[in-house]
Amino acid sequence: LSYTMDNGEPSERGVLSITGADGYAVYRGTSGDADAAQILATTAGTRIDDKTALPGTLYYYWVVATNAVSASEKSDYEVGFRSLAAPTGVSATPTSGAAAVTITWTPVEGAVSYTIYRATRNNSDSAVELDTTTGASYVDESAASGRTYYYWVKSVGASCESELSTAAAGSR
C-alpha cells in the first residue's frame, strides 16, 4: 500500500499491481482491528479516492487482491485522514461598549475545537496563540483599547489541524 494526502482533499489510496489479480477490495475502519473493517470500495485499478472520509477522523485501510477464483489475505494497514479546512468568514468586531473584540467564523466540518491567534501586525509569523474554544466565536477581553489587532483561527480535529485562516483585523 502507498498513501498520499492532499491538503484538504479526500485521502487517496493506491496499491502496487499484484500479478494474477484482476481487482482489489479496499477496507476501512476506525481502529487497527482488521476484522471490524468494512468494505469501502472495489476497483479493477490500483487507486481509489475515499471521498466519504470525515475530515479530521483517523482511518485504517486494508487491501485485498482478488481474481475469479480467489482472494488474498488483507494487507497490513495504512493510516490516513482527510485534512480539516481552515475556518472561513473570520471577522473581528468590537463588542457593545467596546470592552472587548469578538472574533467569529464559520464552523468547519470535523473540527472539535478552534485555536485563536493574535498579532499587532498583519503577519501570521508574529502571531501568538491566544486561546482555544469549542464554539465558533471568541471574545478577546485582553485587547488594549485603541489598538488594532489581527486574528487568525485554526480548526483542530481529533487527529489533525488546519492551516491558519485568513487574517481579520479588529480593535475595541
Coordinates of N, CA, C and O in Angstrom, one line a residue:
L1 N 0.8 -1.2 0.0 CA 0.0 0.0 0.0 C 0.9 1.2 0.0 O 1.9 1.3 0.6
S2 N 0.4 2.2 -0.7 CA 1.1 3.5 -0.6 C 0.0 4.5 -0.2 O -1.2 4.3 -0.4
Y3 N 0.4 5.6 0.4 CA -0.5 6.6 0.9 C -0.1 8.0 0.6 O 1.1 8.3 0.7
T4 N -1.0 8.8 0.1 CA -0.7 10.2 -0.1 C -1.9 11.0 0.4 O -3.0 10.4 0.5
M5 N -1.7 12.2 0.8 CA -2.8 13.0 1.3 C -2.6 14.4 0.7 O -1.5 15.0 0.8
D6 N -3.6 14.9 0.0 CA -3.6 16.3 -0.5 C -4.3 17.1 0.6 O -5.2 16.8 1.2
N7 N -3.7 18.3 0.8 CA -4.2 19.2 1.8 C -5.7 19.5 1.6 O -6.0 20.1 0.6
G8 N -6.5 19.1 2.5 CA -7.9 19.4 2.4 C -8.7 18.6 1.5 O -9.9 18.7 1.3
E9 N -8.1 17.6 0.8 CA -8.8 16.8 -0.1 C -9.0 15.4 0.5 O -8.3 15.0 1.4
P10 N -9.9 14.6 -0.2 CA -10.1 13.2 0.3 C -8.7 12.4 0.3 O -7.9 12.6 -0.5
S11 N -8.6 11.5 1.3 CA -7.5 10.6 1.3 C -7.4 9.8 0.0 O -8.4 9.4 -0.5
E12 N -6.2 9.5 -0.4 CA -6.1 8.7 -1.6 C -5.3 7.5 -1.3 O -4.4 7.5 -0.5
R13 N -5.8 6.4 -1.8 CA -5.1 5.1 -1.6 C -4.7 4.5 -2.9 O -5.4 4.5 -3.9
G14 N -3.5 3.9 -2.9 CA -3.1 3.2 -4.1 C -2.4 1.9 -3.7 O -1.9 1.8 -2.6
V15 N -2.4 0.9 -4.6 CA -1.7 -0.3 -4.3 C -0.8 -0.6 -5.5 O -1.1 -0.2 -6.6
L16 N 0.3 -1.4 -5.3 CA 1.1 -1.9 -6.3 C 0.3 -3.0 -7.0 O -0.4 -3.8 -6.4
S17 N 0.4 -3.1 -8.3 CA -0.3 -4.1 -9.0 C 0.3 -5.5 -8.6 O 1.5 -5.6 -8.4
I18 N -0.6 -6.5 -8.4 CA -0.2 -7.8 -8.0 C -0.5 -8.7 -9.1 O -1.6 -8.8 -9.7
T19 N 0.5 -9.5 -9.5 CA 0.4 -10.5 -10.6 C -0.8 -11.5 -10.3 O -0.8 -12.0 -9.2
G20 N -1.7 -11.7 -11.3 CA -2.8 -12.6 -11.1 C -4.0 -11.9 -10.6 O -5.1 -12.6 -10.6
A21 N -3.9 -10.7 -10.1 CA -5.1 -10.0 -9.6 C -5.8 -9.3 -10.7 O -5.2 -8.8 -11.6
D22 N -7.2 -9.4 -10.7 CA -8.0 -8.7 -11.6 C -8.8 -7.6 -11.0 O -9.6 -6.9 -11.6
G23 N -8.6 -7.5 -9.7 CA -9.3 -6.4 -8.9 C -8.8 -6.3 -7.5 O -8.0 -7.2 -7.0
Y24 N -9.3 -5.3 -6.8 CA -8.9 -5.1 -5.4 C -10.1 -4.7 -4.6 O -11.0 -4.0 -5.1
A25 N -10.2 -5.1 -3.4 CA -11.2 -4.7 -2.4 C -10.5 -3.8 -1.4 O -9.5 -4.3 -0.8
V26 N -11.0 -2.6 -1.1 CA -10.4 -1.8 -0.1 C -11.3 -1.7 1.1 O -12.5 -1.5 1.0
Y27 N -10.7 -2.0 2.3 CA -11.5 -2.0 3.5 C -11.0 -0.8 4.4 O -9.9 -0.3 4.3
R28 N -12.0 -0.2 5.1 CA -11.7 0.9 6.0 C -12.3 0.7 7.4 O -13.4 0.2 7.5
G29 N -11.5 1.1 8.4 CA -12.0 1.0 9.8 C -11.5 2.2 10.6 O -10.6 3.0 10.1
T30 N -12.0 2.3 11.8 CA -11.5 3.4 12.7 C -10.6 2.9 13.8 O -10.3 3.7 14.7
S31 N -10.2 1.7 13.7 CA -9.2 1.1 14.6 C -8.4 0.1 13.8 O -8.6 -0.2 12.6
G32 N -7.3 -0.4 14.4 CA -6.4 -1.3 13.7 C -6.9 -2.7 13.7 O -6.2 -3.6 13.3
D33 N -8.2 -3.0 14.0 CA -8.8 -4.3 14.0 C -9.3 -4.6 12.6 O -10.4 -4.1 12.2
A34 N -8.6 -5.4 11.9 CA -8.9 -5.8 10.5 C -10.3 -6.5 10.4 O -11.0 -6.3 9.4
D35 N -10.7 -7.2 11.4 CA -11.9 -7.9 11.4 C -13.1 -7.0 11.5 O -14.2 -7.3 11.1
A36 N -12.9 -5.8 12.1 CA -14.0 -4.8 12.2 C -14.1 -3.9 11.0 O -15.1 -3.2 10.9
A37 N -13.2 -4.0 10.1 CA -13.2 -3.1 9.0 C -14.3 -3.4 8.0 O -14.7 -4.6 7.8
Q38 N -14.9 -2.4 7.4 CA -15.9 -2.6 6.4 C -15.4 -2.3 5.0 O -14.5 -1.5 4.8
I39 N -15.9 -3.0 4.0 CA -15.5 -2.7 2.6 C -15.9 -1.3 2.2 O -17.0 -0.8 2.5
L40 N -14.9 -0.6 1.7 CA -15.1 0.8 1.2 C -15.4 0.8 -0.3 O -16.3 1.5 -0.7
A41 N -14.6 0.0 -1.0 CA -14.8 0.1 -2.5 C -14.1 -1.1 -3.1 O -13.2 -1.7 -2.5
T42 N -14.5 -1.5 -4.3 CA -13.8 -2.4 -5.1 C -13.4 -1.7 -6.4 O -14.1 -0.8 -6.9
T43 N -12.3 -2.1 -7.0 CA -11.8 -1.5 -8.2 C -10.9 -2.5 -9.0 O -10.3 -3.3 -8.4
A44 N -11.0 -2.3 -10.3 CA -10.1 -3.1 -11.2 C -8.7 -2.4 -11.3 O -7.7 -3.0 -11.7
G45 N -8.7 -1.1 -10.9 CA -7.5 -0.3 -11.0 C -6.7 -0.4 -9.7 O -7.0 -1.3 -8.8
T46 N -5.7 0.4 -9.5 CA -4.9 0.3 -8.3 C -4.9 1.6 -7.5 O -4.0 1.9 -6.7
R47 N -6.1 2.3 -7.6 CA -6.3 3.5 -6.8 C -7.7 3.8 -6.6 O -8.6 3.6 -7.5
I48 N -8.1 4.3 -5.4 CA -9.4 4.8 -5.1 C -9.3 6.1 -4.3 O -8.3 6.4 -3.7
D49 N -10.3 7.0 -4.4 CA -10.3 8.2 -3.6 C -11.4 8.0 -2.6 O -12.6 7.7 -2.9
D50 N -11.1 8.1 -1.3 CA -12.0 8.0 -0.3 C -12.7 9.3 0.0 O -12.3 10.1 0.8
K51 N -13.8 9.6 -0.8 CA -14.5 10.8 -0.7 C -15.5 10.9 0.5 O -16.1 11.9 0.7
T52 N -15.7 9.7 1.1 CA -16.6 9.7 2.3 C -15.9 9.9 3.6 O -16.5 9.9 4.7
A53 N -14.6 10.0 3.6 CA -13.8 10.2 4.8 C -14.2 11.5 5.5 O -14.3 12.5 4.8
L54 N -14.5 11.4 6.8 CA -14.8 12.7 7.5 C -13.6 13.4 7.8 O -12.6 12.8 8.3
P55 N -13.5 14.7 7.6 CA -12.3 15.5 7.9 C -11.9 15.3 9.4 O -12.8 15.4 10.3
G56 N -10.6 15.1 9.6 CA -10.1 15.0 11.0 C -10.2 13.7 11.6 O -9.7 13.5 12.7
T57 N -10.9 12.7 11.0 CA -11.0 11.4 11.6 C -9.9 10.5 11.1 O -9.7 10.4 9.9
L58 N -9.2 9.8 12.0 CA -8.2 8.9 11.6 C -8.8 7.6 11.1 O -9.6 7.0 11.8
Y59 N -8.4 7.1 10.0 CA -8.9 5.8 9.4 C -7.7 4.9 9.2 O -6.6 5.3 8.9
Y60 N -8.1 3.6 9.2 CA -7.2 2.5 8.9 C -7.7 1.8 7.6 O -8.9 1.6 7.5
Y61 N -6.8 1.5 6.7 CA -7.1 1.0 5.4 C -6.4 -0.4 5.1 O -5.2 -0.5 5.4
W62 N -7.1 -1.3 4.5 CA -6.5 -2.6 4.1 C -6.9 -2.9 2.7 O -8.0 -2.4 2.2
V63 N -6.1 -3.7 2.0 CA -6.4 -4.0 0.6 C -6.4 -5.5 0.4 O -5.5 -6.2 1.0
V64 N -7.3 -6.1 -0.3 CA -7.4 -7.5 -0.7 C -7.3 -7.6 -2.2 O -8.1 -7.0 -2.9
A65 N -6.4 -8.4 -2.7 CA -6.3 -8.6 -4.1 C -7.2 -9.8 -4.5 O -7.3 -10.7 -3.7
T66 N -7.9 -9.6 -5.6 CA -8.9 -10.6 -6.0 C -8.7 -11.1 -7.4 O -8.2 -10.3 -8.2
N67 N -9.2 -12.3 -7.8 CA -9.4 -12.7 -9.1 C -10.6 -13.6 -9.2 O -11.3 -13.7 -8.2
A68 N -10.9 -14.2 -10.3 CA -12.1 -15.0 -10.4 C -12.2 -16.2 -9.5 O -13.3 -16.6 -9.2
V69 N -11.1 -16.7 -9.0 CA -11.1 -17.9 -8.1 C -10.7 -17.7 -6.7 O -10.9 -18.6 -5.9
S70 N -10.1 -16.6 -6.4 CA -9.6 -16.5 -5.0 C -9.4 -15.0 -4.6 O -9.5 -14.1 -5.4
A71 N -9.1 -14.8 -3.3 CA -8.8 -13.5 -2.8 C -7.6 -13.7 -1.8 O -7.4 -14.7 -1.1
S72 N -6.8 -12.6 -1.7 CA -5.6 -12.7 -0.8 C -6.1 -12.4 0.6 O -7.3 -12.0 0.8
E73 N -5.2 -12.5 1.6 CA -5.5 -12.0 2.9 C -5.5 -10.5 2.9 O -4.9 -9.9 1.9
K74 N -6.0 -9.9 3.9 CA -5.9 -8.4 4.0 C -4.4 -8.0 4.1 O -3.7 -8.7 4.9
S75 N -4.1 -6.9 3.5 CA -2.7 -6.4 3.6 C -2.5 -5.8 5.1 O -3.5 -5.8 5.8
D76 N -1.3 -5.4 5.4 CA -1.1 -4.7 6.6 C -1.8 -3.4 6.4 O -2.0 -2.9 5.3
Y77 N -2.2 -2.7 7.5 CA -3.0 -1.5 7.3 C -2.1 -0.3 7.1 O -0.9 -0.3 7.5
E78 N -2.6 0.7 6.6 CA -2.0 2.1 6.5 C -3.0 3.0 7.1 O -4.3 2.8 7.1
V79 N -2.6 4.1 7.7 CA -3.5 5.0 8.4 C -3.4 6.3 7.6 O -2.5 6.7 6.9
G80 N -4.6 7.0 7.6 CA -4.6 8.3 7.0 C -5.9 9.1 7.5 O -6.7 8.5 8.2
F81 N -5.9 10.3 7.1 CA -7.0 11.2 7.4 C -7.2 12.2 6.3 O -6.3 12.5 5.6
R82 N -8.4 12.8 6.3 CA -8.7 13.9 5.4 C -8.4 15.2 6.2 O -8.9 15.3 7.4
S83 N -7.7 16.1 5.7 CA -7.4 17.3 6.4 C -8.6 18.2 6.7 O -9.6 18.1 6.0
L84 N -8.5 19.0 7.7 CA -9.5 19.9 8.0 C -9.3 21.2 7.2 O -8.1 21.6 7.0
A85 N -10.4 21.8 6.8 CA -10.3 23.1 6.2 C -10.0 24.2 7.2 O -10.4 24.1 8.4
A86 N -9.4 25.3 6.8 CA -9.2 26.4 7.7 C -10.5 27.1 7.8 O -11.3 27.1 6.8
P87 N -10.8 27.7 8.9 CA -12.1 28.5 9.1 C -12.2 29.6 8.0 O -11.2 30.2 7.7
T88 N -13.4 29.9 7.6 CA -13.7 31.0 6.7 C -14.6 32.0 7.4 O -15.2 31.7 8.4
G89 N -14.7 33.1 6.7 CA -15.7 34.1 7.3 C -15.2 34.7 8.6 O -16.0 35.1 9.4
V90 N -13.9 34.7 8.8 CA -13.4 35.2 10.1 C -13.6 36.7 10.1 O -13.2 37.4 9.2
S91 N -14.2 37.2 11.2 CA -14.3 38.7 11.4 C -14.0 39.0 12.9 O -14.1 38.2 13.8
A92 N -13.6 40.3 13.1 CA -13.2 40.7 14.4 C -13.9 42.1 14.6 O -13.6 43.1 13.9
T93 N -14.9 42.2 15.5 CA -15.7 43.4 15.7 C -15.7 43.7 17.2 O -15.6 42.9 18.1
P94 N -15.8 45.0 17.5 CA -15.8 45.4 18.9 C -17.2 45.0 19.5 O -18.2 45.0 18.8
T95 N -17.1 44.6 20.8 CA -18.4 44.2 21.5 C -19.1 45.5 21.8 O -18.5 46.6 21.8
S96 N -20.4 45.4 22.2 CA -21.1 46.6 22.6 C -20.4 47.2 23.8 O -20.0 46.5 24.7
G97 N -20.2 48.5 23.8 CA -19.5 49.2 24.8 C -18.0 49.2 24.6 O -17.2 49.7 25.4
A98 N -17.5 48.5 23.5 CA -16.1 48.3 23.2 C -15.2 47.8 24.3 O -14.1 48.3 24.5
A99 N -15.8 46.9 25.1 CA -15.0 46.3 26.2 C -14.1 45.2 25.8 O -13.2 44.7 26.5
A100 N -14.3 44.7 24.5 CA -13.6 43.6 24.0 C -13.7 43.5 22.5 O -14.5 44.3 21.9
V101 N -13.0 42.5 21.9 CA -13.2 42.3 20.5 C -13.8 40.9 20.3 O -13.3 39.9 21.0
T102 N -14.8 40.7 19.5 CA -15.4 39.4 19.3 C -15.0 38.9 18.0 O -15.2 39.6 16.9
I103 N -14.4 37.7 18.0 CA -13.9 37.1 16.7 C -14.9 36.0 16.4 O -15.3 35.1 17.3
T104 N -15.4 35.9 15.2 CA -16.4 34.9 14.8 C -15.9 34.3 13.5 O -15.1 34.9 12.7
W105 N -16.4 33.1 13.2 CA -16.0 32.4 11.9 C -17.1 31.3 11.6 O -17.9 31.0 12.5
T106 N -17.0 30.8 10.4 CA -17.9 29.7 10.0 C -17.4 28.4 10.5 O -16.2 28.1 10.3
P107 N -18.2 27.6 11.2 CA -17.8 26.3 11.7 C -17.3 25.4 10.6 O -17.7 25.5 9.5
V108 N -16.3 24.5 10.9 CA -15.7 23.6 10.0 C -16.1 22.2 10.3 O -16.0 21.7 11.5
E109 N -16.6 21.4 9.3 CA -16.9 20.0 9.5 C -15.7 19.2 10.0 O -14.6 19.3 9.4
G110 N -15.9 18.5 11.1 CA -14.9 17.6 11.6 C -14.0 18.3 12.7 O -13.2 17.6 13.4
A111 N -14.2 19.6 12.9 CA -13.4 20.3 13.9 C -14.0 20.0 15.3 O -15.2 20.0 15.4
V112 N -13.2 19.8 16.3 CA -13.6 19.6 17.6 C -13.3 20.8 18.5 O -13.9 21.0 19.6
S113 N -12.4 21.6 18.0 CA -12.1 22.9 18.7 C -11.4 23.8 17.7 O -11.1 23.4 16.5
Y114 N -11.2 25.0 18.1 CA -10.5 26.1 17.3 C -9.5 26.8 18.2 O -9.7 27.0 19.3
T115 N -8.3 27.1 17.6 CA -7.3 27.8 18.2 C -7.2 29.2 17.6 O -7.2 29.4 16.4
I116 N -7.2 30.2 18.5 CA -7.2 31.6 18.0 C -5.8 32.2 18.2 O -5.2 32.0 19.3
Y117 N -5.4 32.9 17.2 CA -4.0 33.5 17.3 C -4.2 35.0 17.1 O -5.1 35.5 16.4
R118 N -3.3 35.8 17.6 CA -3.4 37.3 17.6 C -2.0 37.9 17.4 O -1.0 37.4 17.9
A119 N -2.0 39.0 16.6 CA -0.7 39.8 16.5 C -1.1 41.2 16.3 O -2.2 41.6 16.0
T120 N -0.1 42.1 16.5 CA -0.3 43.5 16.4 C 0.0 44.0 15.0 O -0.1 45.2 14.7
R121 N 0.4 43.1 14.1 CA 0.6 43.4 12.7 C 0.1 42.3 11.8 O 0.0 41.2 12.3
N122 N -0.2 42.6 10.6 CA -0.8 41.5 9.7 C 0.3 40.6 9.2 O 0.7 40.6 8.0
N123 N 0.9 39.8 10.1 CA 1.9 38.8 9.7 C 1.7 37.6 10.6 O 2.0 37.7 11.8
S124 N 1.3 36.5 10.1 CA 1.0 35.3 10.9 C 2.2 34.8 11.6 O 2.1 34.1 12.6
D125 N 3.4 35.1 11.0 CA 4.7 34.6 11.7 C 4.8 35.2 13.1 O 5.5 34.7 13.9
S126 N 4.2 36.4 13.3 CA 4.4 37.1 14.6 C 3.2 36.8 15.5 O 3.2 37.3 16.6
A127 N 2.2 36.0 15.0 CA 1.0 35.7 15.8 C 1.4 34.8 17.0 O 2.2 33.9 16.8
V128 N 0.7 35.0 18.1 CA 0.8 34.1 19.3 C -0.5 33.5 19.6 O -1.6 34.1 19.3
E129 N -0.5 32.3 20.1 CA -1.7 31.6 20.4 C -2.4 32.4 21.6 O -1.8 32.6 22.6
L130 N -3.7 32.7 21.4 CA -4.4 33.4 22.4 C -5.2 32.5 23.2 O -5.2 32.6 24.5
D131 N -5.9 31.6 22.6 CA -6.8 30.7 23.4 C -7.4 29.6 22.5 O -7.2 29.7 21.3
T132 N -8.1 28.6 23.1 CA -8.8 27.6 22.4 C -10.2 27.6 22.8 O -10.5 27.8 24.0
T133 N -11.1 27.3 21.9 CA -12.5 27.2 22.2 C -13.2 26.1 21.4 O -12.7 25.7 20.3
T134 N -14.3 25.6 21.8 CA -15.1 24.6 21.0 C -16.2 25.3 20.2 O -16.8 24.6 19.3
G135 N -16.5 26.5 20.4 CA -17.5 27.2 19.7 C -16.9 27.9 18.4 O -15.8 27.9 18.2
A136 N -17.8 28.6 17.7 CA -17.4 29.4 16.5 C -17.3 30.9 16.8 O -17.5 31.7 15.9
S137 N -17.0 31.2 18.0 CA -16.7 32.6 18.3 C -15.8 32.7 19.6 O -15.7 31.7 20.3
Y138 N -15.2 33.8 19.8 CA -14.3 34.0 20.9 C -14.3 35.5 21.2 O -14.3 36.3 20.3
V139 N -14.3 35.8 22.5 CA -14.3 37.2 23.0 C -12.9 37.5 23.6 O -12.5 36.9 24.6
D140 N -12.2 38.4 22.9 CA -10.9 38.8 23.4 C -11.0 40.0 24.3 O -11.0 41.1 23.9
E141 N -11.0 39.7 25.6 CA -11.2 40.8 26.6 C -9.8 41.4 27.0 O -9.8 42.4 27.7
S142 N -8.7 40.8 26.5 CA -7.4 41.3 26.8 C -6.9 42.3 25.8 O -5.8 42.9 25.9
A143 N -7.7 42.6 24.7 CA -7.3 43.6 23.7 C -7.2 45.0 24.3 O -8.1 45.4 25.0
A144 N -6.1 45.7 24.1 CA -6.0 47.0 24.6 C -6.9 48.0 23.8 O -7.0 47.9 22.5
S145 N -7.5 48.9 24.4 CA -8.3 49.9 23.8 C -7.5 50.8 22.8 O -6.4 51.2 23.1
G146 N -8.1 51.0 21.6 CA -7.5 51.8 20.6 C -6.4 51.2 19.8 O -5.8 51.8 18.9
R147 N -6.1 49.9 20.0 CA -5.0 49.2 19.3 C -5.7 48.2 18.3 O -6.6 47.5 18.7
T148 N -5.2 48.2 17.1 CA -5.7 47.3 16.1 C -4.9 45.9 16.2 O -3.7 45.9 16.4
Y149 N -5.7 44.9 16.2 CA -5.1 43.5 16.3 C -5.5 42.7 15.1 O -6.6 43.0 14.5
Y150 N -4.7 41.7 14.7 CA -5.0 40.8 13.6 C -5.2 39.4 14.2 O -4.4 39.0 15.1
Y151 N -6.3 38.8 13.8 CA -6.6 37.5 14.4 C -6.7 36.4 13.3 O -7.1 36.7 12.1
W152 N -6.2 35.2 13.6 CA -6.3 34.1 12.8 C -6.9 32.9 13.6 O -6.8 32.9 14.8
V153 N -7.6 32.0 12.9 CA -8.2 30.9 13.6 C -7.8 29.6 12.9 O -7.6 29.6 11.6
K154 N -7.5 28.6 13.6 CA -7.1 27.3 13.1 C -8.1 26.2 13.6 O -8.5 26.2 14.8
S155 N -8.6 25.4 12.7 CA -9.5 24.2 13.0 C -8.7 23.1 13.6 O -7.6 22.8 13.1
V156 N -9.2 22.5 14.7 CA -8.4 21.4 15.3 C -9.4 20.1 15.3 O -10.5 20.3 15.8
G157 N -8.9 19.0 14.8 CA -9.7 17.8 14.8 C -9.1 16.8 15.8 O -8.2 17.1 16.5
A158 N -9.7 15.6 15.8 CA -9.2 14.5 16.7 C -7.8 14.1 16.4 O -7.0 13.7 17.2
S159 N -7.4 14.2 15.1 CA -6.0 13.7 14.7 C -5.3 14.7 13.8 O -4.2 14.3 13.3
C160 N -5.8 15.9 13.6 CA -5.1 16.8 12.7 C -5.6 18.3 13.0 O -6.6 18.4 13.7
E161 N -4.9 19.2 12.3 CA -5.4 20.6 12.4 C -5.2 21.3 11.1 O -4.4 20.8 10.2
S162 N -5.9 22.3 10.9 CA -5.9 23.0 9.6 C -4.7 24.0 9.6 O -4.0 24.3 10.6
E163 N -4.6 24.7 8.4 CA -3.7 25.8 8.3 C -4.4 27.0 9.0 O -5.6 26.9 9.3
L164 N -3.8 28.1 9.1 CA -4.4 29.3 9.7 C -5.4 29.9 8.7 O -5.2 29.8 7.5
S165 N -6.5 30.5 9.2 CA -7.4 31.2 8.4 C -6.8 32.4 7.8 O -5.6 32.8 8.2
T166 N -7.5 33.1 7.0 CA -7.0 34.5 6.6 C -7.2 35.4 7.8 O -8.0 35.1 8.7
A167 N -6.4 36.5 7.8 CA -6.5 37.4 8.9 C -7.7 38.3 8.9 O -8.3 38.6 7.9
A168 N -8.2 38.6 10.1 CA -9.2 39.6 10.3 C -8.7 40.6 11.3 O -8.2 40.3 12.3
A169 N -8.9 41.9 10.9 CA -8.4 43.0 11.8 C -9.5 43.5 12.6 O -10.7 43.6 12.2
G170 N -9.3 43.9 13.9 CA -10.3 44.4 14.8 C -9.7 45.2 15.9 O -8.5 45.0 16.2
S171 N -10.4 46.1 16.5 CA -10.0 46.8 17.6 C -11.2 47.1 18.5 O -12.3 46.9 18.1
R172 N -10.9 47.5 19.8 CA -12.0 47.9 20.7 C -12.0 49.3 21.0 O -11.1 50.0 20.8

